Amino acid sequence: MENAQAAGGESIPELAGASLTEAERRGLPGRNRAVLITSVQESSPAYRHGLRGGDLIIAVNQRRVTSLPGLAKALRASGRVQLQVLRGDVVLNIPIK
C-alpha cells in the first residue's frame, strides 16, 4: 500500500499503510469528531511511527482534526508533524515527519 487509504478516496502519503475513516461514520459515542485508523499494515510507515488500528487521530500539531479532508490539509500545510492520538483513554503524541 503506497499511501494511506481513506474512505472517500483521500490519499495521505504520510500515513502509508493505514486505512482511515471519519469516526462519526462508525458511530463511536462521544468520540465521533476525529479520524479513526481502522487498520495498519505491519512494517508500513504508519506502523513504524507507532500508529495502530483503533487509534483516533484528534489533532495535528495541537490543532483539532475532525475529518479526512481536514487531516490531509493539516498534513500538507505542516513541515514537522506531531499527531495527537487517542488510544483507549490515553492521549499519545506521535511525530510522523
PDB file of N, CA and C in Angstrom, residues 10-82:
ATOM      1  N   GLU A  10      -9.520   9.842  -0.205  1.00  0.00           N
ATOM      2  CA  GLU A  10      -8.444  10.747   0.202  1.00  0.00           C
ATOM      3  C   GLU A  10      -7.127   9.975   0.305  1.00  0.00           C
ATOM      4  N   SER A  11      -6.060  10.511  -0.264  1.00  0.00           N
ATOM      5  CA  SER A  11      -4.747   9.874  -0.209  1.00  0.00           C
ATOM      6  C   SER A  11      -3.838  10.689   0.703  1.00  0.00           C
ATOM      7  N   ILE A  12      -3.242  10.027   1.698  1.00  0.00           N
ATOM      8  CA  ILE A  12      -2.402  10.717   2.671  1.00  0.00           C
ATOM      9  C   ILE A  12      -1.072   9.970   2.769  1.00  0.00           C
ATOM     10  N   PRO A  13      -0.073  10.372   1.968  1.00  0.00           N
ATOM     11  CA  PRO A  13       1.190   9.633   1.906  1.00  0.00           C
ATOM     12  C   PRO A  13       1.906   9.489   3.249  1.00  0.00           C
ATOM     13  N   GLU A  14       1.789  10.480   4.135  1.00  0.00           N
ATOM     14  CA  GLU A  14       2.481  10.417   5.427  1.00  0.00           C
ATOM     15  C   GLU A  14       1.997   9.262   6.297  1.00  0.00           C
ATOM     16  N   LEU A  15       0.826   8.750   6.009  1.00  0.00           N
ATOM     17  CA  LEU A  15       0.251   7.668   6.810  1.00  0.00           C
ATOM     18  C   LEU A  15       0.163   6.380   6.004  1.00  0.00           C
ATOM     19  N   ALA A  16       1.109   6.181   5.102  1.00  0.00           N
ATOM     20  CA  ALA A  16       1.108   4.982   4.260  1.00  0.00           C
ATOM     21  C   ALA A  16       0.999   3.726   5.111  1.00  0.00           C
ATOM     22  N   GLY A  17       0.128   2.827   4.683  1.00  0.00           N
ATOM     23  CA  GLY A  17      -0.086   1.568   5.384  1.00  0.00           C
ATOM     24  C   GLY A  17      -1.263   1.586   6.328  1.00  0.00           C
ATOM     25  N   ALA A  18      -1.904   2.744   6.486  1.00  0.00           N
ATOM     26  CA  ALA A  18      -3.052   2.860   7.388  1.00  0.00           C
ATOM     27  C   ALA A  18      -4.331   3.040   6.584  1.00  0.00           C
ATOM     28  N   SER A  19      -5.410   2.431   7.058  1.00  0.00           N
ATOM     29  CA  SER A  19      -6.738   2.664   6.498  1.00  0.00           C
ATOM     30  C   SER A  19      -7.478   3.575   7.459  1.00  0.00           C
ATOM     31  N   LEU A  20      -8.087   4.624   6.912  1.00  0.00           N
ATOM     32  CA  LEU A  20      -8.702   5.661   7.733  1.00  0.00           C
ATOM     33  C   LEU A  20     -10.168   5.850   7.382  1.00  0.00           C
ATOM     34  N   THR A  21     -10.939   6.314   8.356  1.00  0.00           N
ATOM     35  CA  THR A  21     -12.319   6.727   8.129  1.00  0.00           C
ATOM     36  C   THR A  21     -12.656   7.783   9.171  1.00  0.00           C
ATOM     37  N   GLU A  22     -13.708   8.551   8.918  1.00  0.00           N
ATOM     38  CA  GLU A  22     -14.146   9.515   9.919  1.00  0.00           C
ATOM     39  C   GLU A  22     -14.877   8.756  11.011  1.00  0.00           C
ATOM     40  N   ALA A  23     -14.545   9.041  12.251  1.00  0.00           N
ATOM     41  CA  ALA A  23     -15.081   8.291  13.388  1.00  0.00           C
ATOM     42  C   ALA A  23     -16.599   8.341  13.433  1.00  0.00           C
ATOM     43  N   GLU A  24     -17.201   9.459  13.015  1.00  0.00           N
ATOM     44  CA  GLU A  24     -18.657   9.561  13.076  1.00  0.00           C
ATOM     45  C   GLU A  24     -19.331   8.540  12.163  1.00  0.00           C
ATOM     46  N   ARG A  25     -18.654   8.107  11.129  1.00  0.00           N
ATOM     47  CA  ARG A  25     -19.228   7.083  10.246  1.00  0.00           C
ATOM     48  C   ARG A  25     -19.311   5.736  10.941  1.00  0.00           C
ATOM     49  N   ARG A  26     -18.521   5.553  11.974  1.00  0.00           N
ATOM     50  CA  ARG A  26     -18.523   4.304  12.735  1.00  0.00           C
ATOM     51  C   ARG A  26     -19.407   4.382  13.968  1.00  0.00           C
ATOM     52  N   GLY A  27     -20.017   5.544  14.201  1.00  0.00           N
ATOM     53  CA  GLY A  27     -20.920   5.692  15.331  1.00  0.00           C
ATOM     54  C   GLY A  27     -20.261   5.514  16.683  1.00  0.00           C
ATOM     55  N   LEU A  28     -19.072   6.077  16.856  1.00  0.00           N
ATOM     56  CA  LEU A  28     -18.370   5.966  18.135  1.00  0.00           C
ATOM     57  C   LEU A  28     -18.910   7.028  19.096  1.00  0.00           C
ATOM     58  N   PRO A  29     -19.674   6.628  20.101  1.00  0.00           N
ATOM     59  CA  PRO A  29     -20.285   7.605  21.002  1.00  0.00           C
ATOM     60  C   PRO A  29     -19.243   8.436  21.743  1.00  0.00           C
ATOM     61  N   GLY A  30     -19.444   9.754  21.717  1.00  0.00           N
ATOM     62  CA  GLY A  30     -18.547  10.660  22.424  1.00  0.00           C
ATOM     63  C   GLY A  30     -17.202  10.880  21.763  1.00  0.00           C
ATOM     64  N   ARG A  31     -16.924  10.164  20.689  1.00  0.00           N
ATOM     65  CA  ARG A  31     -15.611  10.285  20.035  1.00  0.00           C
ATOM     66  C   ARG A  31     -15.776  10.404  18.528  1.00  0.00           C
ATOM     67  N   ASN A  32     -16.871  11.004  18.116  1.00  0.00           N
ATOM     68  CA  ASN A  32     -17.173  10.997  16.690  1.00  0.00           C
ATOM     69  C   ASN A  32     -16.564  12.162  15.928  1.00  0.00           C
ATOM     70  N   ARG A  33     -15.811  13.026  16.563  1.00  0.00           N
ATOM     71  CA  ARG A  33     -15.199  14.148  15.858  1.00  0.00           C
ATOM     72  C   ARG A  33     -13.693  13.938  15.769  1.00  0.00           C
ATOM     73  N   ALA A  34     -13.310  12.871  15.080  1.00  0.00           N
ATOM     74  CA  ALA A  34     -11.898  12.506  14.944  1.00  0.00           C
ATOM     75  C   ALA A  34     -11.761  11.629  13.708  1.00  0.00           C
ATOM     76  N   VAL A  35     -10.536  11.279  13.368  1.00  0.00           N
ATOM     77  CA  VAL A  35     -10.277  10.355  12.263  1.00  0.00           C
ATOM     78  C   VAL A  35      -9.838   9.026  12.869  1.00  0.00           C
ATOM     79  N   LEU A  36     -10.560   7.978  12.525  1.00  0.00           N
ATOM     80  CA  LEU A  36     -10.304   6.645  13.057  1.00  0.00           C
ATOM     81  C   LEU A  36      -9.350   5.888  12.145  1.00  0.00           C
ATOM     82  N   ILE A  37      -8.313   5.314  12.719  1.00  0.00           N
ATOM     83  CA  ILE A  37      -7.436   4.409  11.978  1.00  0.00           C
ATOM     84  C   ILE A  37      -8.059   3.024  12.113  1.00  0.00           C
ATOM     85  N   THR A  38      -8.602   2.510  11.015  1.00  0.00           N
ATOM     86  CA  THR A  38      -9.293   1.221  11.083  1.00  0.00           C
ATOM     87  C   THR A  38      -8.326   0.053  11.069  1.00  0.00           C
ATOM     88  N   SER A  39      -7.193   0.204  10.387  1.00  0.00           N
ATOM     89  CA  SER A  39      -6.182  -0.856  10.373  1.00  0.00           C
ATOM     90  C   SER A  39      -4.845  -0.269   9.951  1.00  0.00           C
ATOM     91  N   VAL A  40      -3.778  -0.972  10.324  1.00  0.00           N
ATOM     92  CA  VAL A  40      -2.417  -0.565   9.951  1.00  0.00           C
ATOM     93  C   VAL A  40      -1.651  -1.818   9.555  1.00  0.00           C
ATOM     94  N   GLN A  41      -1.028  -1.788   8.388  1.00  0.00           N
ATOM     95  CA  GLN A  41      -0.220  -2.922   7.950  1.00  0.00           C
ATOM     96  C   GLN A  41       1.106  -2.933   8.709  1.00  0.00           C
ATOM     97  N   GLU A  42       1.472  -4.118   9.219  1.00  0.00           N
ATOM     98  CA  GLU A  42       2.769  -4.238   9.888  1.00  0.00           C
ATOM     99  C   GLU A  42       3.883  -3.887   8.920  1.00  0.00           C
ATOM    100  N   SER A  43       4.923  -3.302   9.419  1.00  0.00           N
ATOM    101  CA  SER A  43       6.117  -2.863   8.697  1.00  0.00           C
ATOM    102  C   SER A  43       5.862  -1.693   7.745  1.00  0.00           C
ATOM    103  N   SER A  44       4.671  -1.097   7.768  1.00  0.00           N
ATOM    104  CA  SER A  44       4.394   0.091   6.954  1.00  0.00           C
ATOM    105  C   SER A  44       4.931   1.330   7.673  1.00  0.00           C
ATOM    106  N   PRO A  45       5.059   2.459   6.959  1.00  0.00           N
ATOM    107  CA  PRO A  45       5.488   3.694   7.628  1.00  0.00           C
ATOM    108  C   PRO A  45       4.585   4.061   8.811  1.00  0.00           C
ATOM    109  N   ALA A  46       3.281   3.931   8.656  1.00  0.00           N
ATOM    110  CA  ALA A  46       2.365   4.260   9.756  1.00  0.00           C
ATOM    111  C   ALA A  46       2.636   3.373  10.967  1.00  0.00           C
ATOM    112  N   TYR A  47       2.873   2.097  10.740  1.00  0.00           N
ATOM    113  CA  TYR A  47       3.164   1.152  11.831  1.00  0.00           C
ATOM    114  C   TYR A  47       4.482   1.516  12.512  1.00  0.00           C
ATOM    115  N   ARG A  48       5.494   1.836  11.710  1.00  0.00           N
ATOM    116  CA  ARG A  48       6.797   2.207  12.274  1.00  0.00           C
ATOM    117  C   ARG A  48       6.721   3.487  13.109  1.00  0.00           C
ATOM    118  N   HIS A  49       5.810   4.381  12.757  1.00  0.00           N
ATOM    119  CA  HIS A  49       5.616   5.603  13.553  1.00  0.00           C
ATOM    120  C   HIS A  49       4.894   5.312  14.863  1.00  0.00           C
ATOM    121  N   GLY A  50       4.296   4.127  14.989  1.00  0.00           N
ATOM    122  CA  GLY A  50       3.619   3.765  16.228  1.00  0.00           C
ATOM    123  C   GLY A  50       2.111   3.814  16.164  1.00  0.00           C
ATOM    124  N   LEU A  51       1.551   4.035  14.973  1.00  0.00           N
ATOM    125  CA  LEU A  51       0.094   4.068  14.835  1.00  0.00           C
ATOM    126  C   LEU A  51      -0.460   2.654  14.776  1.00  0.00           C
ATOM    127  N   ARG A  52      -1.654   2.467  15.337  1.00  0.00           N
ATOM    128  CA  ARG A  52      -2.283   1.150  15.392  1.00  0.00           C
ATOM    129  C   ARG A  52      -3.761   1.254  15.048  1.00  0.00           C
ATOM    130  N   GLY A  53      -4.313   0.163  14.568  1.00  0.00           N
ATOM    131  CA  GLY A  53      -5.740   0.106  14.306  1.00  0.00           C
ATOM    132  C   GLY A  53      -6.510   0.420  15.578  1.00  0.00           C
ATOM    133  N   GLY A  54      -7.551   1.218  15.455  1.00  0.00           N
ATOM    134  CA  GLY A  54      -8.341   1.625  16.610  1.00  0.00           C
ATOM    135  C   GLY A  54      -7.940   2.973  17.173  1.00  0.00           C
ATOM    136  N   ASP A  55      -6.761   3.482  16.783  1.00  0.00           N
ATOM    137  CA  ASP A  55      -6.346   4.814  17.231  1.00  0.00           C
ATOM    138  C   ASP A  55      -7.261   5.867  16.622  1.00  0.00           C
ATOM    139  N   LEU A  56      -7.517   6.919  17.383  1.00  0.00           N
ATOM    140  CA  LEU A  56      -8.267   8.074  16.891  1.00  0.00           C
ATOM    141  C   LEU A  56      -7.307   9.248  16.769  1.00  0.00           C
ATOM    142  N   ILE A  57      -7.173   9.797  15.565  1.00  0.00           N
ATOM    143  CA  ILE A  57      -6.352  10.993  15.369  1.00  0.00           C
ATOM    144  C   ILE A  57      -7.231  12.178  15.734  1.00  0.00           C
ATOM    145  N   ILE A  58      -6.845  12.897  16.786  1.00  0.00           N
ATOM    146  CA  ILE A  58      -7.676  14.003  17.260  1.00  0.00           C
ATOM    147  C   ILE A  58      -7.078  15.372  16.939  1.00  0.00           C
ATOM    148  N   ALA A  59      -5.765  15.423  16.658  1.00  0.00           N
ATOM    149  CA  ALA A  59      -5.142  16.712  16.358  1.00  0.00           C
ATOM    150  C   ALA A  59      -3.838  16.513  15.596  1.00  0.00           C
ATOM    151  N   VAL A  60      -3.480  17.542  14.827  1.00  0.00           N
ATOM    152  CA  VAL A  60      -2.185  17.624  14.153  1.00  0.00           C
ATOM    153  C   VAL A  60      -1.534  18.903  14.658  1.00  0.00           C
ATOM    154  N   ASN A  61      -0.355  18.774  15.251  1.00  0.00           N
ATOM    155  CA  ASN A  61       0.345  19.929  15.828  1.00  0.00           C
ATOM    156  C   ASN A  61      -0.571  20.725  16.757  1.00  0.00           C
ATOM    157  N   GLN A  62      -1.333  20.012  17.565  1.00  0.00           N
ATOM    158  CA  GLN A  62      -2.242  20.551  18.571  1.00  0.00           C
ATOM    159  C   GLN A  62      -3.420  21.316  17.989  1.00  0.00           C
ATOM    160  N   ARG A  63      -3.688  21.133  16.703  1.00  0.00           N
ATOM    161  CA  ARG A  63      -4.885  21.710  16.085  1.00  0.00           C
ATOM    162  C   ARG A  63      -5.869  20.589  15.832  1.00  0.00           C
ATOM    163  N   ARG A  64      -7.070  20.740  16.333  1.00  0.00           N
ATOM    164  CA  ARG A  64      -8.118  19.725  16.253  1.00  0.00           C
ATOM    165  C   ARG A  64      -8.365  19.299  14.810  1.00  0.00           C
ATOM    166  N   VAL A  65      -8.523  17.998  14.601  1.00  0.00           N
ATOM    167  CA  VAL A  65      -8.845  17.428  13.291  1.00  0.00           C
ATOM    168  C   VAL A  65     -10.139  16.646  13.442  1.00  0.00           C
ATOM    169  N   THR A  66     -11.120  16.932  12.575  1.00  0.00           N
ATOM    170  CA  THR A  66     -12.419  16.270  12.707  1.00  0.00           C
ATOM    171  C   THR A  66     -12.853  15.528  11.454  1.00  0.00           C
ATOM    172  N   SER A  67     -12.038  15.604  10.393  1.00  0.00           N
ATOM    173  CA  SER A  67     -12.439  14.966   9.137  1.00  0.00           C
ATOM    174  C   SER A  67     -11.207  14.549   8.344  1.00  0.00           C
ATOM    175  N   LEU A  68     -11.425  13.667   7.371  1.00  0.00           N
ATOM    176  CA  LEU A  68     -10.321  13.253   6.495  1.00  0.00           C
ATOM    177  C   LEU A  68      -9.771  14.411   5.682  1.00  0.00           C
ATOM    178  N   PRO A  69     -10.630  15.239   5.059  1.00  0.00           N
ATOM    179  CA  PRO A  69     -10.067  16.383   4.333  1.00  0.00           C
ATOM    180  C   PRO A  69      -9.286  17.325   5.257  1.00  0.00           C
ATOM    181  N   GLY A  70      -9.768  17.502   6.481  1.00  0.00           N
ATOM    182  CA  GLY A  70      -9.058  18.345   7.446  1.00  0.00           C
ATOM    183  C   GLY A  70      -7.706  17.771   7.818  1.00  0.00           C
ATOM    184  N   LEU A  71      -7.640  16.452   7.971  1.00  0.00           N
ATOM    185  CA  LEU A  71      -6.370  15.785   8.271  1.00  0.00           C
ATOM    186  C   LEU A  71      -5.396  15.948   7.113  1.00  0.00           C
ATOM    187  N   ALA A  72      -5.855  15.680   5.898  1.00  0.00           N
ATOM    188  CA  ALA A  72      -4.990  15.804   4.723  1.00  0.00           C
ATOM    189  C   ALA A  72      -4.474  17.234   4.573  1.00  0.00           C
ATOM    190  N   LYS A  73      -5.352  18.213   4.793  1.00  0.00           N
ATOM    191  CA  LYS A  73      -4.960  19.625   4.681  1.00  0.00           C
ATOM    192  C   LYS A  73      -3.914  19.981   5.742  1.00  0.00           C
ATOM    193  N   ALA A  74      -4.122  19.540   6.976  1.00  0.00           N
ATOM    194  CA  ALA A  74      -3.176  19.834   8.056  1.00  0.00           C
ATOM    195  C   ALA A  74      -1.813  19.215   7.771  1.00  0.00           C
ATOM    196  N   LEU A  75      -1.794  18.015   7.228  1.00  0.00           N
ATOM    197  CA  LEU A  75      -0.521  17.355   6.924  1.00  0.00           C
ATOM    198  C   LEU A  75       0.199  18.037   5.770  1.00  0.00           C
ATOM    199  N   ARG A  76      -0.544  18.500   4.764  1.00  0.00           N
ATOM    200  CA  ARG A  76       0.075  19.205   3.631  1.00  0.00           C
ATOM    201  C   ARG A  76       0.673  20.533   4.071  1.00  0.00           C
ATOM    202  N   ALA A  77       0.031  21.207   5.022  1.00  0.00           N
ATOM    203  CA  ALA A  77       0.437  22.555   5.422  1.00  0.00           C
ATOM    204  C   ALA A  77       1.580  22.565   6.425  1.00  0.00           C
ATOM    205  N   SER A  78       1.911  21.425   6.983  1.00  0.00           N
ATOM    206  CA  SER A  78       2.886  21.388   8.069  1.00  0.00           C
ATOM    207  C   SER A  78       4.225  20.821   7.618  1.00  0.00           C
ATOM    208  N   GLY A  79       5.302  21.387   8.146  1.00  0.00           N
ATOM    209  CA  GLY A  79       6.622  20.810   7.930  1.00  0.00           C
ATOM    210  C   GLY A  79       6.823  19.657   8.896  1.00  0.00           C
ATOM    211  N   ARG A  80       7.109  19.979  10.145  1.00  0.00           N
ATOM    212  CA  ARG A  80       7.226  18.958  11.192  1.00  0.00           C
ATOM    213  C   ARG A  80       5.821  18.647  11.687  1.00  0.00           C
ATOM    214  N   VAL A  81       5.520  17.373  11.825  1.00  0.00           N
ATOM    215  CA  VAL A  81       4.159  16.976  12.187  1.00  0.00           C
ATOM    216  C   VAL A  81       4.167  16.080  13.418  1.00  0.00           C
ATOM    217  N   GLN A  82       3.328  16.445  14.356  1.00  0.00           N
ATOM    218  CA  GLN A  82       3.080  15.593  15.514  1.00  0.00           C
ATOM    219  C   GLN A  82       1.576  15.357  15.599  1.00  0.00           C
TER     220      GLN A  82
END
